[in-house]
Amino acid sequence: MQASVFVPVFATFLFASENMSFVQAQVAMLDVFYLTFMLLGIFFYLRGNPIAAGIFMGLSMLGKAMAALAILGIAVHWVVTRRDQMAGEVRFTWNALLGIKGVPSTRSDILGMMKFLVAIPVVWLALLALLELAATHTWSNPISRTISMLTSHLGLTFNSSSTSTTGIATRPWEWLYYPGGLFYWYTPRFIGAIGWTVWALVVPAMAYMGYEIIRGRFRGHAVATFALFWFIGVYGLL
C-alpha cells in the first residue's frame, strides 16, 4: 500500500498527542500493551510477514482479548483486496481438475494468511499457560481458561434500569456524538475521554474512506480499504 508521507506523519502526531494515550498509560490500563502489539502486528501484516504479524497479534490478544476484533478486520481486508486472485485460483484449480489447460492467475497468498491465522492461537495458548503459571504458580489448561474468558465476556451486560452494571457503562456510538469519557479517578483526576481533535475528525475520515472505496468501483484505494475495515473491526464491533 502507498500513501502520501503526510498521512502517517499526521496520524502519528494525533496518536502521540491524544489524551487517551496519556491517560491510559498513567493509570496502567491493559490497552497500552494490547495496542502496542496490535500496531506491530499490523505493521508486519502490511510488510508481508504473516508469521511475525500473527505472533504480535497473539501477544496483543494476551494483553486484551479485544485484539481479536483487529484480526477480524485484517482477515476481511485480505479477502476483499484479494477476491479477484482467489476467484482466479478457484477457476484455475477447477479447470485443472476437469483437464482444461489454462494460465495460472496471480496468487492470492492463501498460504500466508493461513500462517497468520495459525500463529495467533499457537502464541495465545502457549504463552497463556506460561503467564498463568507465573501469576498463580499453578498450571492451568489454556483451552478451558479461554472458554472461561469468552463466557464471562459474553455475560457482560448494560442494564440502564439498574444502578450498577456488569460491564463498561458506555456504548461505542455514544463516543461519536459526545466524547464525555469515563472517570478513572477523581483525586488526582483521570478522565478517559477522546481528544476533541480526534473526535472531530473520526467520522469525516471514515466517511471519506468509504467514498474512496465506492469511487474505486468497490475495489477502492488499498489504504482506504484497510483503514475502514480496521476501524470497523476494532471500534465498530466493540
Backbone as a ProteinNet text record, in pm:
[ID]
protein_1_A
[PRIMARY]
MQASVFVPVFATFLFASENMSFVQAQVAMLDVFYLTFMLLGIFFYLRGNPIAAGIFMGLSMLGKAMAALAILGIAVHWVVTRRDQMAGEVRFTWNALLGIKGVPSTRSDILGMMKFLVAIPVVWLALLALLELAATHTWSNPISRTISMLTSHLGLTFNSSSTSTTGIATRPWEWLYYPGGLFYWYTPRFIGAIGWTVWALVVPAMAYMGYEIIRGRFRGHAVATFALFWFIGVYGLL
[TERTIARY]
83.7	0	88	44.6	119	26.8	81	5.9	103.5	48.5	131.2	204.8	327	405.3	333.3	254.7	183.7	86.1	23.4	-81.2	-27.8	76.9	125.7	186.6	251.3	310.8	201.4	95.8	-14.7	-86.5	-106.5	-172.5	-88.9	42.9	131.4	127.8	123.5	115.5	-13.7	-126.7	-254.1	-252.4	-195.6	-190.8	-101.2	14.2	109.5	57.5	-23.2	-73.7	-215.9	-270.8	-408.3	-419	-523.5	-546.7	-550.3	-616.7	-629.7	-494.7	-398.7	-266.4	-199.6	-212.3	-150.8	-226.7	-359.7	-440.1	-428.1	-443.5	-438.5	-303.5	-196.6	-63.5	-43.7	-94.1	-73.6	-149.4	-265.5	-343.6	-320.1	-219.4	-177.4	-290.3	-360.8	-466.1	-404.2	-474.8	-426.4	-420.3	-494.5	-498.4	-360.5	-273.6	-139.5	-63.5	-70.3	3.6	-61.4	-192.6	-260.3	-248	-254.1	-244.6	-104.1	-2.5	135.7	161.8	124	144.8	55	-64.8	-153.6	-94	-37.3	25.4	144.2	221.6	332.6	281.4	173.3	115.5	67.5	1.7	-46.5	71	176	295.3	352.5	367.9	424.8	327	197.2	99	114.1	126.8	143	278.9	376.8	509.5	517.3	410.5	407.8	476.7	482.6	542.5	432.5	360	242.1	273.5	387.4	419.7	446.7	529.9	556.8	429	344.6	217.3	130.4	124.4	45.5	98.9	232	293.1	255.6	268	238.3	88.4	4.4	-139	-176.8	-106.9	-128.8	-87.8	25.3	68.1	-31.1	-86.6	-187	-310.4	-352.5	-467.3	-438.1	-314.3	-278.7	-287.8	-262.9	-278.6	-424.8	-506.7	-650.5	-716.6	-813.5	-874.4	-944.4	-971.4	-1036.9	-956	-827.4	-743.5	-795.4	-878.7	-937.1	-1018.7	-1074.5	-1151.9	-1061.9	-937.9	-843.2	-806.7	-796.9	-768.4	-880.7	-1004.5	-1118.7	-1110.6	-1072.1	-1057.2	-951	-838.2	-731.2	-779.1	-848.9	-896.4	-995	-1087	-1184.5	-1113.9	-1018.2	-941.9	-868.6	-808.6	-734.5	-827.2	-945	-1040	-1088.1	-1123.1	-1177.2	-1073.3	-950.4	-847.8	-789.2	-817.6	-762.3	-870.4	-992.8	-1101.8	-1086.7	-1031.3	-1012.6	-909.2	-798	-696.5	-750.2	-830.1	-888.2	-982.9	-1065.4	-1157.5	-1081	-970.6	-889.1	-824.9	-778.4	-719.6	-823.4	-944.9	-1051.7	-1084.5	-1095.9	-1125.2	-1013.8	-887.6	-775.1	-772.9	-796.3	-796.9	-910.3	-1028.4	-1143.5	-1119.1	-1064.1	-1034.4	-927.9	-829.6	-725.8	-785.1	-881.1	-947.3	-1027.6	-1080.2	-1156.8	-1068.1	-937.4	-844.8	-833	-880.5	-873.7	-748.6	-665.1	-541.9	-570.4	-491.9	-507.5	-383.1	-381.1	-268.1	-297.6	-206.2	-229.6	-248.6	-341.8	-367.5	-268.7	-275	-190.6	-226.2	-126.7	-151.3	-209.5	-302.8	-363.8	-291.7	-190.1	-112.3	-200.6	-278.6	-362.1	-274.5	-159.8	-69.3	-22.3	4.8	47.1	-59.9	-185.2	-294.2	-313.2	-292.6	-303.1	-194.5	-73	35.2	-1.3	-59.8	-100.6	-204.2	-305.8	-413.9	-370.6	-270.7	-221.7	-130.1	-47.6	46.9	-24.9	-140.9	-213	-253.2	-328.3	-366.4	-248	-142.7	-24.5	38.3	57.8	114.4	20.7	-108.3	-207.1	-207.3	-219.3	-230.6	-100.3	13.1	141.7	175.9	164.3	202.7	97.5	-28.8	-131.8	-102.2	-62.2	-29.1	92	193.8	313.8	285.4	205.4	173.1	84.7	-6.4	-89.3	-2.2	98.1	189.4	267	314.1	388.9	301.5	173.2	83.8	27.3	-5.9	-74.3	11.6	127.8	218.8	153.9	56.1	-7.2	-32	-24.4	-53.1	-204.1	-244.7	-386.4	-403.1	-518.5	-549.5	-583	-501.1	-527	-659.1	-702.4	-829.4	-946.5	-945	-1053.3	-1051.4	-932	-922.3	-976.5	-950.3	-1002.4	-1154.5	-1210.6	-1356.4	-1414.7	-1347.3	-1393.6	-1392.7	-1286.3	-1279	-1389.5	-1412.1	-1512.7	-1651.9	-1685.6	-1819.3	-1839.7	-1736.6	-1750.6	-1764.7	-1692.7	-1702.9	-1841.1	-1891.4	-2023.7	-2133.7	-2102.7	-2201.8	-2212.2	-2121.4	-2127.2	-2247.7	-2321.7	-2441.9	-2443.1	-2529.3	-2553.3	-2701.8	-2738.2	-2878.9	-2905.9	-2973.2	-2996.2	-3091	-3170.3	-3265.7	-3204.3	-3078.9	-3012.4	-2912	-2884	-2786.6	-2643.9	-2627.2	-2493.4	-2491	-2372.6	-2356.5	-2251.4	-2262.9	-2161.2	-2055.8	-2070.5	-1972.7	-1951.1	-1871.4	-1844.4	-1973.2	-1998.8	-2129.1	-2137.4	-2075.5	-2088.3	-2096.4	-2157.6	-2166.2	-2080.5	-2024.8	-1930.3	-1983.4	-2108.5	-2161	-2179.5	-2188.8	-2204.5	-2081	-1964.5	-1840.8	-1831.9	-1912.2	-1905.5	-1982.2	-2091.6	-2165.1	-2133.3	-2068.8	-2022.6	-1913.2	-1789.6	-1677.8	-1669.1	-1775	-1777.6	-1675.4	-1651.3	-1548.6	-1592.5	-1496.2	-1519.3	-1421.2	-1466.5	-1377.9	-1307.5	-1174.8	-1096.9	-1064	-1041.3	-1008.8	-1040.3	-1075.5	-1117.6	-1007.4	-926.1	-817.9	-690.6	-594.2	-598.6	-696.4	-739.7	-845.2	-788	-838.4	-805.3	-936	-951.3	-1072.7	-1036.2	-1095.4	-1072.7	-1166.2	-1123.6	-1206.6	-1125.5	-1189.6	-1123.5	-1097.7	-978.3	-946.5	-1038.1	-1062.5	-1156.3	-1108.3	-977.4	-925.2	-959.9	-930.9	-962.4	-1113.1	-1187.7	-1333.4	-1394.2	-1342.5	-1397.7	-1360.7	-1252	-1203.4	-1247.2	-1283.7	-1302.4	-1417.8	-1533.6	-1647.7	-1623	-1578.4	-1547.2	-1439.8	-1339.6	-1232.1	-1285	-1368.5	-1423.3	-1521.2	-1595.5	-1685.2	-1604.8	-1491	-1405.2	-1345	-1309.6	-1259.4	-1364.4	-1490.4	-1598.3	-1614.4	-1600.2	-1609.5	-1499.4	-1377.6	-1265.9	-1291.1	-1349	-1376.6	-1483.5	-1591.5	-1700.3	-1652.1	-1571.5	-1520.9	-1434.1	-1370.3	-1286.7	-1364.4	-1496.2	-1583.3	-1575.6	-1584.9	-1587.4	-1454.6	-1353.1	-1219.1	-1149.3	-1158.6	-1110	-958.9	-913.9	-772.8	-734.2	-618.2	-578	-570.9	-520.5	-510	-647.7	-739.4	-875.5	-946	-929.7	-994.5	-944.6	-813.5	-758.4	-800.5	-792.7	-827.9	-973.2	-1062.6	-1204.4	-1232.7	-1177.2	-1201.4	-1134.3	-1021.6	-955.6	-1044.7	-1100.5	-1188.7	-1314.4	-1375.4	-1497	-1468.2	-1354.2	-1322	-1296.4	-1210.8	-1169.9	-1273.2	-1333.9	-1425.7	-1572.4	-1604.9	-1745.7	-1805.7	-1723.7	-1774.9	-1750	-1694.3	-1662	-1786.4
-118.3	0	124.3	226	350.1	465.5	562.9	681.6	797	916.5	1034	1024.6	1076.6	1075	1152.9	1250.8	1333.9	1252.3	1151.4	1074.6	1003.5	918.6	851.9	947.8	1053.9	1150.6	1221.2	1262.8	1331.2	1236.9	1111.7	1013.4	986.1	975.7	953	1070.6	1191.4	1310.5	1311.4	1279.5	1276	1169.7	1053.9	945.3	981.3	1041	1074.2	1184.1	1274.7	1386.6	1364.1	1246	1216	1199	1255	1248.4	1104.8	1016.3	877.7	808.5	847	785.2	813.4	935.8	972.8	911.9	921.5	874.2	723.4	648.5	503.5	454.8	523.9	484.4	516.7	631.1	672.1	585.1	536	452.7	304.3	272.6	133.4	46.1	94.3	15	-87.7	-197.7	-302.4	-256.2	-151.4	-102.6	-63.9	-17.9	24	-93	-208.3	-325.2	-385.8	-398.6	-461.1	-375.1	-242.4	-154	-154.3	-158	-160.3	-284.3	-401.1	-524.3	-529.8	-472.3	-471.1	-388.4	-272.8	-189.4	-260.8	-333.8	-411.2	-522.7	-589.5	-693.9	-640.3	-525.7	-464.5	-419.6	-370	-329.5	-447	-561.4	-677.5	-735.7	-722.7	-766.2	-684.1	-553.3	-466.7	-486.3	-533	-560	-696.7	-775.3	-905.9	-1014.3	-1001.3	-1103	-1162	-1263.6	-1313.9	-1380.6	-1450.4	-1519.2	-1418	-1317.3	-1213.4	-1138.8	-1113.6	-1045.9	-1129.1	-1259.6	-1347.4	-1354.6	-1355.4	-1360.3	-1236.3	-1120	-996.9	-979.9	-1028.8	-1022.2	-1117.3	-1231.1	-1320.8	-1256.2	-1184.7	-1111.1	-1001	-939.1	-835.3	-892.7	-1010.6	-1075.1	-1112.3	-1148.1	-1177.8	-1052.6	-935.7	-810.9	-778.6	-799.8	-774.9	-849.7	-932.8	-1020	-942.4	-813.8	-732.2	-723.2	-757.7	-755.4	-850.8	-947	-1039	-964.1	-848.3	-768.9	-710.2	-675.9	-628.1	-739.7	-862.2	-977.9	-996.7	-977.9	-988	-882	-760.1	-654.1	-685.9	-742.4	-781	-889.9	-989.9	-1100.7	-1052	-964.1	-911.1	-828.3	-745.9	-666.8	-757.1	-864.9	-957	-1019.6	-1061.6	-1124.4	-1024.3	-902.7	-802.7	-760.5	-738.9	-690.2	-799.8	-926	-1036.1	-1126.2	-1076.3	-1162.3	-1202.2	-1113.5	-1148.2	-1258.9	-1249	-1353.4	-1485.6	-1479.1	-1600.9	-1666.1	-1584.1	-1638	-1699.9	-1635.2	-1689.8	-1821.7	-1833.9	-1959.6	-2071	-2037.9	-2138.9	-2185.3	-2090.9	-2128.3	-2213.4	-2173.6	-2249.1	-2390.5	-2404.2	-2536.6	-2622.1	-2563.1	-2636.9	-2682.4	-2593.1	-2629.7	-2738.3	-2732.2	-2834.9	-2970.6	-2973.1	-3098.9	-3154	-3063.5	-3105.9	-3135.8	-3115.4	-3141.9	-3028.6	-2910.3	-2794.1	-2714.7	-2692.9	-2619.3	-2469.5	-2402.6	-2258.2	-2196.5	-2065.8	-1992.5	-1963.3	-2000.5	-1971.5	-1822.2	-1789.3	-1649.6	-1600.6	-1472.4	-1415.3	-1476.9	-1515.8	-1583.4	-1486.8	-1536.5	-1455.8	-1472.8	-1558.6	-1584.2	-1638.5	-1740.3	-1805.2	-1868.6	-1923	-1985.5	-1884.7	-1761.9	-1658.7	-1627.6	-1618.5	-1592.9	-1709.9	-1832	-1948.9	-1944.9	-1905.9	-1893	-1788.6	-1678.8	-1571.8	-1621.7	-1692.5	-1739.1	-1852.6	-1930.7	-2039.7	-1985.5	-1886.6	-1832.6	-1769.8	-1711.7	-1642.3	-1737.3	-1846.6	-1936.2	-2009	-2035.2	-2100.9	-2012.1	-1883.7	-1790.1	-1773.5	-1761.5	-1742.1	-1859	-1980.1	-2096.6	-2125.5	-2111.5	-2142.4	-2042.5	-1914.7	-1813.7	-1794.3	-1824.4	-1812	-1905	-2028	-2123.5	-2077	-2024.2	-1978.3	-1855.2	-1763.3	-1643.3	-1675.9	-1771.3	-1815.1	-1880.7	-1956.3	-2019.7	-1914.9	-1811.5	-1705.7	-1628.9	-1614.5	-1535.8	-1616.6	-1743.9	-1824.6	-1936.6	-1961.8	-2069.9	-2208.1	-2217.6	-2346.1	-2352.4	-2474.5	-2493.2	-2490.2	-2428.4	-2425	-2466.6	-2520.4	-2561.1	-2436.7	-2401.1	-2277.2	-2279.4	-2397.3	-2405.5	-2376.4	-2437.5	-2411.8	-2267	-2209.8	-2069.5	-1978.8	-2015.2	-1936.8	-1940.5	-2059	-2072.2	-1992	-1995.2	-1919.3	-1769.1	-1720.5	-1578.6	-1540.3	-1626.8	-1597.5	-1591.6	-1689.1	-1692.1	-1575.3	-1540.3	-1427.2	-1295.9	-1283.7	-1161.7	-1150	-1260.2	-1257.2	-1233.6	-1258.7	-1237.7	-1094.4	-1007	-866.5	-800.1	-723.7	-657.2	-512.7	-435.8	-297.2	-283.6	-260.9	-251	-109.9	-30.9	109.3	127.1	24.3	35.7	0.2	-39.4	-80.2	24.9	30.2	126.2	78.5	-44.7	-99.2	-176.2	-191.5	-263	-370.2	-474	-578.2	-553.2	-448	-414.6	-264.8	-218.5	-76.6	-3.8	108.9	173.8	272.1	241.4	323.5	233.1	283.9	210.6	283.3	209.8	271.5	395.3	392	504.3	630	613.4	729.4	819.4	759.5	837.4	919.5	886	956.8	1088.5	1095	1221.4	1304.7	1245.2	1324.6	1247.6	1297.6	1226.1	1256.3	1228.4	1260.9	1185.5	1060.5	983.5	923.5	864.1	797.4	850.2	858.9	898.2	773.6	768.7	659.8	687.6	814.7	854.3	1003.1	1043.9	1181.7	1268.9	1213.8	1291.5	1207.4	1231.3	1327.8	1283.4	1377.4	1349.9	1286.3	1169.3	1099.8	1071.9	1133	1116.4	1048.3	932.2	862.4	915.5	1019.5	1084.7	1103.7	1083.7	1106.9	1255.8	1290.7	1431.1	1490.8	1620.5	1685.5	1681.2	1682.4	1678.6	1547	1436	1304.4	1286.9	1330.2	1315.9	1388.3	1507.3	1585	1526.4	1451.4	1401.1	1258.9	1179.3	1036.6	1007.2	1069	1040.2	1089.6	1216	1258.1	1172.1	1129.3	1047.5	913	847.5	718.3	732.8	843.5	868.6	885.3	953.1	969.9	837.4	751.2	618.6	541.3	548.7	483	539.8	672	737	688.6	675.8	628	486.3	402.4	264.5	260.9	337.5	340.5	399.3	503.9	566.5	470.7	378.2	279.2	157.5	173.8	64.6	-54.5	-22.5	-121	-195.1	-150.5	-202.9	-107.1	19.7	122.8	131.4	238.6	257.2	161.6	99.3	-1.2	57.4	179.2	242.7	268.7	318.5	346.5	219.2	113.5	-13.2	-67.5	-66.1	-118.8	-34	97.9	186.4	167.6	155	141.1	8.7	-100.3	-230.3	-240.2	-175.4	-171.7	-99.8	13	89.4	10.3	-51.6	-129.6	-246.2	-312.5	-427.8	-393.1	-292	-260.2	-175.6	-81.5	10.5	-22.1	-44.5	-64.7	-189.8	-295.6	-421.2	-433.4	-329.5	-335.5	-353.8
0	0	0	-72.1	-79.5	-42.9	24.3	61.8	75.6	78.7	98.1	231.2	234.1	357.6	467	428.2	525.6	608.5	547.9	616.3	740.2	729.4	851.1	952.4	905.1	998.4	1077.8	1009	1076.6	1172.4	1129.6	1216.6	1341.1	1323.5	1438	1534.3	1479.7	1565	1646.4	1582.1	1653.6	1762.8	1729.7	1827.8	1946.2	1916.6	2022.9	2114.3	2060.6	2140.2	2189.6	2166.7	2207.1	2358.5	2415.6	2559.9	2611.2	2536.4	2581.1	2592.1	2507.1	2513.2	2647.2	2695.3	2823	2940.5	2936.9	3049.6	3066	2955.7	2964.5	3015	2975.3	3021.2	3169.1	3213.8	3352.8	3452	3411.8	3504.3	3479.2	3396.5	3372.6	3320.1	3217.3	3154.3	3059.8	3039.6	2950.3	2805.2	2772.2	2634.5	2583.1	2672.2	2630.3	2570.1	2634	2586.7	2462.5	2466.8	2352.9	2228.1	2243.8	2128.5	2069.5	2155.1	2106.5	2021.8	2072.2	1996.5	1873.2	1882	1766.4	1653.2	1685.9	1584	1520.3	1600.9	1545.7	1455.2	1496.1	1412.6	1279.7	1281.9	1158.2	1072	1134.9	1060.2	981.8	1047.1	978.6	876.6	900.6	800.7	673.5	688	571.7	505.5	581.5	526	459.8	467.8	404.6	483.3	615.4	702.3	789.4	739.3	811.4	944.4	954.8	1080	1191.2	1162.1	1262.2	1297.8	1197.7	1224	1317	1292.6	1378	1519.5	1533.8	1667.2	1747.9	1685.9	1759.6	1784	1693.2	1719.2	1832.1	1842.2	1955	2086	2085.7	2204.7	2239.1	2136.2	2159.8	2227.6	2184.8	2247.9	2392.4	2422.6	2561.1	2647.8	2586.6	2659.7	2682.5	2580.4	2589.5	2475.2	2509	2408.4	2298.3	2320.1	2219.7	2090.8	2095.7	1976.1	1869.9	1909.4	1812	1708	1745.2	1650.1	1541.9	1578	1477.6	1381.4	1433.1	1347.7	1247	1292.2	1201.4	1092.7	1130.5	1031.6	928.4	972.8	880.5	785.5	839.3	756.3	650.5	689.7	593.6	487.1	528	431.3	333.7	383.7	297.7	194	236.1	143.7	39.1	82.1	-9.7	-112.7	-70.2	-161.7	-250.1	-219.1	-298.3	-356.1	-362.3	-407.9	-554.4	-637.4	-778.2	-793.8	-719.5	-724.9	-672	-565.4	-509.5	-608.8	-674.4	-774.6	-890.7	-930.9	-1038.5	-1000.5	-876	-830.1	-827.3	-784.2	-781.4	-922.4	-1017.3	-1156	-1215.2	-1188.5	-1243	-1186.5	-1056.1	-993.1	-1047.1	-1062.4	-1114.5	-1257.6	-1340.7	-1479.4	-1485.8	-1393.9	-1391	-1356.5	-1265.3	-1230.1	-1347	-1429.9	-1547.1	-1667.2	-1651.6	-1760.6	-1859.1	-1821	-1908.7	-1874.3	-1974.3	-1950.8	-1945.9	-1864.8	-1852.7	-1792.3	-1792.2	-1735.9	-1589.3	-1498.8	-1356.1	-1332.4	-1246.3	-1214	-1108.6	-1082.2	-977.6	-843	-766.7	-639.3	-537	-456.9	-351.2	-218.4	-213.2	-91.8	20.1	-14	87.3	195	153.4	249.7	354.4	310	403.7	506.8	462.8	556.4	652.1	603.6	691.1	798.8	760.8	858.8	964.3	919.5	1010.4	1110.1	1060.1	1145.9	1238.1	1197	1282.1	1391.8	1358.6	1456.7	1575.6	1552.4	1660.2	1772.4	1744.2	1854.4	1916.7	1838	1894.8	2002.2	1969.7	2067.2	2185.8	2157.8	2264.9	2363.7	2312.4	2400.1	2474.1	2404.2	2467.1	2577.1	2546.5	2645.1	2753.2	2722.8	2825.7	2942.3	2911.1	3017.1	3097.7	3029.2	3099.4	3185.3	3133.5	3210.4	3330.1	3312.1	3424.5	3531.6	3488.6	3583.9	3663.1	3594.5	3662.8	3761.2	3728.6	3814.1	3930	3905.1	4007.4	4063.8	4001.2	4042.6	4028.1	3941	3909.6	3759.8	3705.8	3564.6	3542.2	3435.2	3400.2	3254.9	3224.4	3087.4	3006.2	2907	2833.2	2757.1	2714.6	2641.6	2734.5	2854.3	2949.3	2996.6	3011.9	3051.7	2942.2	2816.1	2704.6	2702.7	2723.1	2726.3	2841.7	2956.6	3072.7	3044.7	2980.8	2945.8	2848.6	2750	2648.4	2708.9	2791.9	2851.6	2947.9	3024	3116.2	3040.6	2927.5	2846.9	2783.4	2730.1	2667.8	2771	2897.1	3001.7	3048.3	3001.3	3039.6	2974.8	3052.1	3002.1	3047.7	2982.6	3022.1	3046.8	3171.5	3209.7	3258	3173.2	3206.2	3323.1	3354.6	3464	3598.2	3596.6	3719.5	3762.2	3888.8	3940.5	3922	3885.5	3864.3	3734.3	3679.8	3554.2	3571.1	3488.4	3489.2	3383.3	3305.6	3203.9	3201	3105.1	3094.6	3057.1	3121.3	3109.5	2994.4	2882.9	2763.4	2642.4	2537.6	2411.5	2308.1	2209.6	2115.7	2046.4	1998.8	1922.6	2008.2	2139.8	2226.8	2222.5	2198.8	2194	2065.6	1964.8	1837.9	1840.7	1915.7	1920.3	2044	2143.7	2257.5	2330.9	2324.5	2389	2538.5	2611	2753.1	2833.9	2798	2865.2	2997.3	3065.5	3193.3	3297.2	3420	3529.2	3583	3562.9	3619.1	3766.2	3796	3932.6	3947.7	4067.7	4089.3	4148.7	4240.1	4300.2	4304.4	4214.2	4104.2	3995.5	3915.8	3818.7	3693	3659.2	3534.8	3461.2	3345.5	3266.1	3135	3110.2	2984.2	2877.9	2808.2	2706.2	2579.3	2465.2	2337	2320.5	2273.6	2249.4	2144	2155.4	2063.8	1919.2	1898.1	1760.9	1693	1759.7	1703.5	1691.9	1793.2	1791.4	1671.1	1638.9	1528.4	1392.6	1385.7	1257.2	1226.1	1327.5	1305.5	1210	1227.5	1140.4	998.5	977.2	839.9	774	852.1	795.4	748	829.3	789.9	673.9	670	557	428.4	437.9	320.9	277.1	372	336.8	257.1	302.6	229.7	90.1	76.7	-54	-146.9	-95.1	-176.6	-227.1	-140.9	-181.1	-289.3	-271	-369.3	-501.2	-494.2	-615.9	-695.3	-625.9	-693.7	-738.8	-759	-804.7	-710	-583.4	-476.6	-459.6	-528.2	-502.3	-405.6	-440.3	-350.6	-341.8	-286.9	-257.9	-146.1	-157.7	-58.7	81.8	93.7	225.1	282.7	198.6	245	288	210.2	243.1	376	394.3	518.6	637.9	625	736.4	777.8	680.2	712.1	781.3	731.2	793.4	930.4	946.8	1077.9	1178.8	1137	1225.2	1259.1	1158	1181.8	1274.7	1254.1	1336.4	1481.5	1504.7	1641.7	1714.5	1643.2	1710.6	1684.5	1557.9	1524.5	1584.2	1603.4	1658.8	1807.7	1868.7	2011.2	2097.3
[MASK]
++++++++++++++++++++++++++++++++++++++++++++++++++++++++++++++++++++++++++++++++++++++++++++++++++++++++++++++++++++++++++++++++++++++++++++++++++++++++++++++++++++++++++++++++++++++++++++++++++++++++++++++++++++++++++++++++++++++++++++++

